[in-house]
Tab-separated table of C-alpha atoms and ligand atoms in Angstrom:
chain	number	residue	atom	x	y	z
J	1	UNK	CA	154.332	93.347	-51.386
J	2	UNK	CA	158.116	93.584	-51.641
J	3	UNK	CA	160.376	95.087	-49.031
J	4	UNK	CA	163.778	96.723	-49.334
J	5	UNK	CA	165.585	93.398	-49.168
J	6	UNK	CA	163.542	92.194	-52.103
J	7	UNK	CA	161.632	89.574	-50.193
J	8	UNK	CA	157.945	88.909	-50.484
J	9	UNK	CA	156.054	89.725	-47.318
J	10	UNK	CA	152.560	88.901	-46.255
J	11	UNK	CA	149.766	90.055	-43.978
J	12	UNK	CA	148.321	88.344	-40.943
J	13	UNK	CA	145.928	86.167	-42.901
J	14	UNK	CA	148.728	84.300	-44.632
J	15	UNK	CA	151.204	81.655	-43.657
J	16	UNK	CA	153.945	82.580	-41.230
J	17	UNK	CA	156.812	84.595	-42.655
J	18	UNK	CA	160.221	82.964	-42.534
J	19	UNK	CA	163.273	85.173	-42.292
J	20	UNK	CA	166.634	83.524	-42.838
J	21	UNK	CA	169.702	84.365	-40.789
J	22	UNK	CA	173.007	83.171	-42.168
J	23	UNK	CA	176.488	83.118	-40.703
J	24	UNK	CA	178.288	80.632	-38.485
J	25	UNK	CA	174.999	78.758	-38.175
J	26	UNK	CA	172.020	79.364	-40.411
J	27	UNK	CA	168.593	79.512	-38.839
J	28	UNK	CA	165.096	80.838	-39.392
J	29	UNK	CA	162.958	83.359	-37.605
J	30	UNK	CA	159.302	82.492	-37.987
J	31	UNK	CA	156.878	85.413	-37.626
J	32	UNK	CA	153.138	84.882	-37.543
J	33	UNK	CA	150.023	84.497	-35.465
J	34	UNK	CA	148.741	81.513	-33.509
J	35	UNK	CA	152.092	79.755	-33.865
J	36	UNK	CA	152.213	78.462	-30.299
J	37	UNK	CA	148.593	77.401	-30.297
J	38	UNK	CA	149.277	75.370	-33.447
J	39	UNK	CA	152.258	73.661	-31.802
J	40	UNK	CA	153.759	72.564	-35.136
J	41	UNK	CA	156.279	75.407	-35.571
J	42	UNK	CA	157.852	74.593	-32.199
J	43	UNK	CA	158.048	70.892	-32.986
J	44	UNK	CA	159.449	71.608	-36.435
J	45	UNK	CA	162.120	73.801	-34.828
J	46	UNK	CA	163.009	71.165	-32.239
J	47	UNK	CA	163.471	68.525	-34.913
J	48	UNK	CA	163.434	64.751	-34.790
J	49	UNK	CA	166.466	63.954	-32.683
J	50	UNK	CA	165.482	65.801	-29.529
J	51	UNK	CA	164.353	63.676	-26.615
J	52	UNK	CA	164.312	66.065	-23.632
J	53	UNK	CA	163.311	69.715	-23.538
J	54	UNK	CA	163.816	72.340	-20.832
J	55	UNK	CA	161.534	75.390	-21.068
J	56	UNK	CA	163.117	78.367	-19.269
J	57	UNK	CA	160.425	80.944	-18.469
J	58	UNK	CA	159.228	83.528	-15.937
J	59	UNK	CA	156.131	83.379	-13.737
J	60	UNK	CA	154.469	85.982	-15.988
J	61	UNK	CA	154.259	83.453	-18.802
J	62	UNK	CA	153.752	80.467	-16.495
J	63	UNK	CA	150.437	79.458	-18.050
J	64	UNK	CA	151.868	79.615	-21.531
J	65	UNK	CA	154.825	77.488	-20.400
J	66	UNK	CA	152.436	74.910	-18.928
J	67	UNK	CA	150.429	74.763	-22.142
J	68	UNK	CA	153.568	74.388	-24.223
J	69	UNK	CA	154.790	71.609	-21.954
J	70	UNK	CA	151.465	69.757	-22.222
J	71	UNK	CA	151.637	70.002	-26.006
J	72	UNK	CA	155.285	68.921	-26.260
J	73	UNK	CA	154.908	66.090	-23.761
J	74	UNK	CA	152.928	64.174	-26.358
J	75	UNK	CA	155.972	64.101	-28.610
J	76	UNK	CA	159.118	64.111	-26.460
J	77	UNK	CA	160.514	61.860	-23.737
J	78	UNK	CA	160.670	64.510	-21.015
J	79	UNK	CA	159.652	68.179	-20.937
J	80	UNK	CA	160.728	70.196	-17.896
J	81	UNK	CA	160.051	73.741	-16.754
J	82	UNK	CA	162.547	76.101	-15.114
J	83	UNK	CA	160.796	79.145	-13.688
J	84	UNK	CA	163.272	81.988	-13.301
J	85	UNK	CA	162.958	85.535	-11.875
J	86	UNK	CA	161.748	88.427	-13.990
J	87	UNK	CA	163.831	90.896	-15.973
J	88	UNK	CA	167.501	91.446	-15.044
J	89	UNK	CA	167.092	89.257	-11.925
J	90	UNK	CA	167.055	86.315	-14.338
J	91	UNK	CA	170.521	87.136	-15.642
J	92	UNK	CA	172.512	85.950	-12.616
J	93	UNK	CA	175.013	83.144	-12.383
J	94	UNK	CA	172.941	81.567	-9.569
J	95	UNK	CA	169.958	81.372	-11.935
J	96	UNK	CA	172.114	79.872	-14.692
J	97	UNK	CA	173.407	77.346	-12.123
J	98	UNK	CA	169.801	76.477	-11.207
J	99	UNK	CA	169.132	75.674	-14.869
J	100	UNK	CA	172.383	73.707	-15.264
J	101	UNK	CA	171.384	71.658	-12.201
J	102	UNK	CA	168.075	70.707	-13.798
J	103	UNK	CA	169.873	69.741	-17.022
J	104	UNK	CA	172.423	67.680	-15.056
J	105	UNK	CA	169.888	65.910	-12.846
J	106	UNK	CA	167.826	64.985	-15.892
J	107	UNK	CA	170.843	63.795	-17.915
J	108	UNK	CA	170.372	66.212	-20.816
J	109	UNK	CA	172.627	65.236	-23.701
J	110	UNK	CA	173.852	67.132	-26.755
J	111	UNK	CA	170.810	66.014	-28.680
J	112	UNK	CA	168.370	67.611	-26.231
J	113	UNK	CA	167.084	71.172	-26.265
J	114	UNK	CA	166.466	74.361	-24.301
J	115	UNK	CA	163.589	76.730	-25.063
J	116	UNK	CA	163.731	80.350	-23.896
J	117	UNK	CA	160.173	81.618	-23.363
J	118	UNK	CA	159.858	85.207	-22.161
J	119	UNK	CA	161.292	88.685	-22.509
J	120	UNK	CA	164.811	89.683	-23.487
J	121	UNK	CA	166.389	88.850	-20.138
J	122	UNK	CA	165.001	85.304	-20.173
J	123	UNK	CA	166.078	84.615	-23.737
J	124	UNK	CA	169.566	86.003	-22.899
J	125	UNK	CA	169.763	83.625	-19.926
J	126	UNK	CA	168.285	80.617	-21.745
J	127	UNK	CA	170.702	81.252	-24.606
J	128	UNK	CA	173.641	81.315	-22.202
J	129	UNK	CA	172.508	78.091	-20.515
J	130	UNK	CA	172.111	76.388	-23.914
J	131	UNK	CA	175.477	77.701	-25.118
J	132	UNK	CA	177.333	76.416	-22.070
J	133	UNK	CA	175.644	73.070	-21.334
J	134	UNK	CA	177.860	70.401	-22.928
J	135	UNK	CA	179.354	73.280	-24.964
J	136	UNK	CA	176.100	73.849	-26.762
J	137	UNK	CA	172.706	72.215	-27.073
J	138	UNK	CA	169.825	73.037	-29.391
J	139	UNK	CA	168.208	76.372	-28.532
J	140	UNK	CA	164.787	77.643	-29.584
J	141	UNK	CA	163.884	81.191	-28.628
J	142	UNK	CA	160.221	82.122	-28.185
J	143	UNK	CA	160.194	85.818	-27.256
J	144	UNK	CA	157.033	87.159	-25.600
J	145	UNK	CA	157.781	90.910	-25.702
J	146	UNK	CA	158.308	93.393	-28.534
J	147	UNK	CA	161.881	93.958	-27.404
J	148	UNK	CA	162.530	90.224	-27.313
J	149	UNK	CA	161.146	89.703	-30.817
J	150	UNK	CA	162.846	92.578	-32.582
J	151	UNK	CA	166.142	92.490	-30.713
J	152	UNK	CA	167.175	90.233	-27.834
J	153	UNK	CA	166.095	86.831	-29.143
J	154	UNK	CA	167.521	87.417	-32.618
J	155	UNK	CA	171.223	87.438	-33.334
J	156	UNK	CA	172.752	85.080	-30.804
J	157	UNK	CA	173.975	87.431	-28.091
J	158	UNK	CA	173.554	85.507	-24.857
J	159	UNK	CA	174.788	86.286	-21.381
J	160	UNK	CA	174.409	87.145	-17.742
J	161	UNK	CA	175.350	90.089	-15.533
J	162	UNK	CA	177.992	89.988	-12.802
J	163	UNK	CA	179.140	92.318	-10.031
J	164	UNK	CA	181.576	93.775	-12.586
J	165	UNK	CA	178.819	94.887	-14.948
J	166	UNK	CA	176.020	94.000	-17.313
J	167	UNK	CA	176.535	91.424	-20.058
J	168	UNK	CA	180.243	91.004	-19.331
J	169	UNK	CA	179.906	87.205	-19.263
J	170	UNK	CA	178.290	85.556	-22.250
J	171	UNK	CA	178.648	83.902	-25.598
J	172	UNK	CA	177.711	84.501	-29.192
J	173	UNK	CA	175.492	81.480	-29.698
J	174	UNK	CA	173.022	81.343	-32.543
J	175	UNK	CA	169.647	79.796	-31.763
J	176	UNK	CA	168.373	76.968	-33.965
J	177	UNK	CA	165.142	78.890	-34.504
J	178	UNK	CA	163.273	81.929	-33.225
J	179	UNK	CA	159.496	81.774	-33.121
J	180	UNK	CA	157.730	85.133	-32.953
J	181	UNK	CA	154.038	84.628	-32.305
J	182	UNK	CA	152.510	88.100	-32.551
J	183	UNK	CA	149.414	86.905	-30.708
J	184	UNK	CA	151.509	86.562	-27.553
J	185	UNK	CA	151.828	90.366	-27.488
J	186	UNK	CA	148.070	91.016	-27.351
J	187	UNK	CA	147.990	91.055	-23.560
J	188	UNK	CA	151.071	93.208	-22.997
J	189	UNK	CA	150.538	96.530	-21.164
J	190	UNK	CA	150.623	99.486	-23.560
J	191	UNK	CA	153.651	101.109	-21.905
J	192	UNK	CA	155.604	97.878	-22.336
J	193	UNK	CA	154.711	97.858	-26.048
J	194	UNK	CA	155.650	101.521	-26.474
J	195	UNK	CA	159.003	100.995	-24.753
J	196	UNK	CA	159.652	98.102	-27.154
J	197	UNK	CA	158.829	100.421	-30.016
J	198	UNK	CA	161.910	102.501	-29.232
J	199	UNK	CA	163.879	99.622	-30.804
J	200	UNK	CA	161.393	99.398	-33.681
J	201	UNK	CA	161.863	103.143	-34.327
J	202	UNK	CA	165.627	102.570	-34.113
J	203	UNK	CA	165.458	100.220	-37.095
J	204	UNK	CA	163.475	102.917	-38.871
J	205	UNK	CA	166.146	105.531	-38.227
J	206	UNK	CA	169.152	103.364	-39.064
J	207	UNK	CA	167.810	101.364	-41.996
J	208	UNK	CA	164.126	101.235	-42.848
J	209	UNK	CA	162.148	104.462	-43.347
J	210	UNK	CA	158.935	102.505	-44.003
J	211	UNK	CA	158.860	101.915	-40.248
J	212	UNK	CA	158.858	105.669	-39.592
J	213	UNK	CA	156.203	106.266	-42.261
J	214	UNK	CA	153.910	103.667	-40.678
J	215	UNK	CA	154.283	105.124	-37.172
J	216	UNK	CA	153.701	108.644	-38.498
J	217	UNK	CA	150.629	107.596	-40.490
J	218	UNK	CA	148.711	106.154	-37.529
J	219	UNK	CA	150.576	105.529	-34.297
J	220	UNK	CA	147.582	103.812	-32.664
J	221	UNK	CA	147.299	101.170	-35.370
J	222	UNK	CA	151.083	100.866	-35.585
J	223	UNK	CA	151.302	99.965	-31.883
J	224	UNK	CA	148.165	97.816	-31.671
J	225	UNK	CA	149.239	94.138	-31.723
J	226	UNK	CA	146.021	93.070	-33.426
J	227	UNK	CA	146.675	95.069	-36.629
J	228	UNK	CA	148.552	94.043	-39.797
J	229	UNK	CA	150.569	97.265	-39.471
J	230	UNK	CA	151.956	96.102	-36.145
J	231	UNK	CA	152.927	92.710	-37.540
J	232	UNK	CA	154.550	94.379	-40.526
J	233	UNK	CA	156.632	96.620	-38.237
J	234	UNK	CA	157.825	93.655	-36.195
J	235	UNK	CA	158.672	91.843	-39.421
J	236	UNK	CA	160.540	94.807	-40.905
J	237	UNK	CA	162.519	95.271	-37.683
J	238	UNK	CA	163.497	91.609	-37.593
J	239	UNK	CA	164.528	91.769	-41.250
J	240	UNK	CA	166.922	94.624	-40.505
J	241	UNK	CA	168.383	92.813	-37.525
J	242	UNK	CA	168.622	89.525	-39.452
J	243	UNK	CA	170.446	91.207	-42.309
J	244	UNK	CA	172.908	92.947	-39.987
J	245	UNK	CA	173.730	89.901	-37.861
J	246	UNK	CA	174.006	87.699	-40.955
J	247	UNK	CA	176.733	90.011	-42.186
J	248	UNK	CA	178.462	90.565	-38.849
J	249	UNK	CA	177.579	87.964	-36.209
J	250	UNK	CA	180.462	88.778	-33.853
J	251	UNK	CA	180.180	92.562	-34.015
J	252	UNK	CA	183.349	93.204	-35.936
J	253	UNK	CA	181.825	96.208	-37.706
J	254	UNK	CA	178.336	96.608	-39.177
J	255	UNK	CA	176.530	95.161	-36.132
J	256	UNK	CA	177.590	98.226	-34.174
J	257	UNK	CA	174.876	100.246	-35.945
J	258	UNK	CA	172.359	98.384	-33.794
J	259	UNK	CA	173.734	100.388	-30.882
J	260	UNK	CA	172.155	103.598	-32.191
J	261	UNK	CA	171.136	105.588	-29.096
J	262	UNK	CA	172.706	103.010	-26.796
J	263	UNK	CA	175.919	104.775	-25.700
J	264	UNK	CA	174.043	107.446	-23.765
J	265	UNK	CA	171.026	105.151	-23.283
J	266	UNK	CA	173.088	102.617	-21.315
J	267	UNK	CA	174.489	105.406	-19.117
J	268	UNK	CA	170.914	106.573	-18.394
J	269	UNK	CA	169.854	103.028	-17.537
J	270	UNK	CA	172.789	102.876	-15.113
J	271	UNK	CA	171.864	106.284	-13.620
J	272	UNK	CA	168.302	105.030	-13.136
J	273	UNK	CA	169.617	101.858	-11.423
J	274	UNK	CA	168.087	99.752	-14.186
J	275	UNK	CA	164.580	100.597	-12.978
J	276	UNK	CA	163.642	102.139	-16.342
J	277	UNK	CA	162.515	100.099	-19.300
J	278	UNK	CA	165.370	99.769	-21.792
J	279	UNK	CA	163.469	101.490	-24.622
J	280	UNK	CA	162.686	104.547	-22.521
J	281	UNK	CA	166.400	105.207	-21.972
J	282	UNK	CA	167.204	104.380	-25.599
J	283	UNK	CA	164.651	106.935	-26.785
J	284	UNK	CA	166.574	109.703	-25.023
J	285	UNK	CA	169.819	108.189	-26.309
J	286	UNK	CA	168.560	108.343	-29.908
J	287	UNK	CA	167.446	111.943	-29.483
J	288	UNK	CA	170.958	112.685	-28.229
J	289	UNK	CA	172.565	110.786	-31.105
J	290	UNK	CA	170.432	112.827	-33.510
J	291	UNK	CA	171.651	116.086	-31.973
J	292	UNK	CA	175.216	114.800	-32.117
J	293	UNK	CA	174.688	113.839	-35.751
J	294	UNK	CA	173.568	117.383	-36.449
J	295	UNK	CA	176.472	118.999	-34.593
J	296	UNK	CA	179.353	116.694	-35.430
J	297	UNK	CA	178.063	115.385	-38.737
J	298	UNK	CA	175.667	116.232	-41.449
J	299	UNK	CA	172.243	115.267	-40.129
J	300	UNK	CA	169.644	117.802	-41.251
J	301	UNK	CA	167.321	119.754	-38.969
J	302	UNK	CA	164.386	117.962	-40.614
J	303	UNK	CA	165.811	114.535	-39.762
J	304	UNK	CA	166.384	115.581	-36.136
J	305	UNK	CA	162.820	116.859	-36.036
J	306	UNK	CA	161.641	113.506	-37.397
J	307	UNK	CA	163.273	111.803	-34.405
J	308	UNK	CA	161.413	114.170	-32.115
J	309	UNK	CA	158.035	113.634	-33.764
J	310	UNK	CA	158.266	109.829	-34.057
J	311	UNK	CA	159.496	109.293	-30.493
J	312	UNK	CA	156.995	111.716	-28.989
J	313	UNK	CA	154.161	110.101	-30.987
J	314	UNK	CA	155.173	106.878	-29.220
J	315	UNK	CA	154.943	108.688	-25.884
J	316	UNK	CA	158.653	108.179	-25.269
J	317	UNK	CA	160.828	110.767	-23.485
J	318	UNK	CA	163.145	113.056	-25.425
J	319	UNK	CA	165.257	114.643	-22.706
J	320	UNK	CA	167.038	114.177	-19.402
J	321	UNK	CA	167.932	116.657	-16.616
J	322	UNK	CA	170.727	119.124	-17.411
J	323	UNK	CA	172.614	118.485	-14.155
J	324	UNK	CA	173.064	114.782	-14.906
J	325	UNK	CA	175.614	115.272	-17.716
J	326	UNK	CA	178.836	114.872	-15.634
J	327	UNK	CA	177.600	111.581	-14.170
J	328	UNK	CA	176.506	110.266	-17.567
J	329	UNK	CA	179.829	111.182	-19.163
J	330	UNK	CA	181.722	109.461	-16.326
J	331	UNK	CA	179.643	106.288	-16.820
J	332	UNK	CA	180.235	106.322	-20.567
J	333	UNK	CA	183.988	106.769	-19.988
J	334	UNK	CA	184.070	103.888	-17.484
J	335	UNK	CA	182.146	101.640	-19.856
J	336	UNK	CA	184.574	102.534	-22.617
J	337	UNK	CA	187.544	101.580	-20.385
J	338	UNK	CA	185.902	98.326	-19.261
J	339	UNK	CA	185.648	97.362	-22.901
J	340	UNK	CA	189.092	98.726	-23.820
J	341	UNK	CA	187.613	100.899	-26.513
J	342	UNK	CA	187.098	104.494	-27.487
J	343	UNK	CA	184.005	106.501	-26.676
J	344	UNK	CA	181.986	105.744	-29.785
J	345	UNK	CA	178.563	106.819	-30.939
J	346	UNK	CA	176.499	105.726	-33.889
J	347	UNK	CA	175.226	108.791	-35.694
J	348	UNK	CA	173.313	109.297	-38.920
J	349	UNK	CA	174.324	111.296	-41.957
J	350	UNK	CA	170.705	110.944	-43.004
J	351	UNK	CA	167.823	108.616	-42.187
J	352	UNK	CA	169.061	105.093	-42.963
J	353	UNK	CA	172.696	106.248	-43.288
J	354	UNK	CA	174.401	105.282	-40.030
J	355	UNK	CA	178.092	105.545	-39.226
J	356	UNK	CA	180.463	105.462	-36.262
J	357	UNK	CA	181.557	108.722	-34.664
J	358	UNK	CA	184.595	108.383	-32.387
J	359	UNK	CA	187.069	110.673	-30.698
J	360	UNK	CA	184.675	113.621	-30.468
J	361	UNK	CA	185.688	116.563	-28.330
J	362	UNK	CA	184.002	116.567	-24.925
J	363	UNK	CA	182.736	120.090	-25.499
J	364	UNK	CA	180.825	118.915	-28.580
J	365	UNK	CA	179.369	116.016	-26.588
J	366	UNK	CA	178.222	118.461	-23.944
J	367	UNK	CA	176.784	120.883	-26.490
J	368	UNK	CA	174.681	118.123	-27.974
J	369	UNK	CA	173.505	117.198	-24.479
J	370	UNK	CA	172.355	120.759	-23.869
J	371	UNK	CA	169.935	120.302	-26.765
J	372	UNK	CA	168.164	117.448	-24.976
J	373	UNK	CA	168.605	118.754	-21.419
J	374	UNK	CA	165.186	118.911	-19.820
X	401	LIG	N1	171.240	94.455	-29.271
X	401	LIG	C1	172.281	94.739	-30.146
X	401	LIG	C2	172.819	93.532	-30.846
X	401	LIG	O1	172.205	92.490	-30.817
X	401	LIG	O2	173.878	93.595	-31.398
């Protein structure tokens, strides 16, 4: 089978798939099944020179972290665990300081390594710790959620939140490898998988229609982690992200397309005090971006309808209350100021034809919102 980028792909019975990311540092994303149980892919990623390893993880994956430590202990001088809080609570400077303390007390040198094992927040934190300790030690990301695999752990955005806002402190720091073991997703709750699929659908809308076709054909198989379809969708998503970040690591241009649905989506996450899963807010944001693409651009009715049918097949929300518009707009404006930019949206001219839309009249923004107002 050949995909759009001309690379041979495989099904779950074959060897792991290796997706190359190029740029300031080249690395590989390994996608397959049973990778952690086999142990070898992690050791291969760590390399020969590493002596000490710190595994940063949450309690949710505590058993997995223990097993990984037991396996690695046979090969490395010292393997330590740092259990950190779940979700955004992990991304605090106090938690980073806790990890730095462990590294300091155990005399970690530049030839040692940090492993991030968990969801997107943990890999963001582990990446930041690895980027800052001695100005950068080896980093292996092992995401354990759909969102982590298709987005957070790939592409080298690392960081923490502060009182001033989310992700305002961080570094672009490429991992040395990302290991995506699909089997780790088998035990995830269905709503967690579906929320992660908002990002999978995003790659479908911005770049890879095969993703949309697969979800439309059989959404149950598409979202069942035991099927080849599921693995293929994760692989296709990672390929899009890998291609984009290889071309534009520091978000000078192309990488911005990954923010499809995120301008409004981030404002909704803020309005919901970050209690919503990221993908749930992004689903509404993409529906909004589709309406905006229709009003301020050239997106067809059929393409907007395709957004509606794919996202609703995934059980994701499509709208938000009408009365919340002023608050959302104010948040988007504040965010824009904090980042010294213009209010920008990614819209589509067609499926897989994304572009930036900036400087749109507020009345048009509001009109588009009326279309998704619940
Ligand atoms: N999550 C968007 C990016 O990595 O650029």
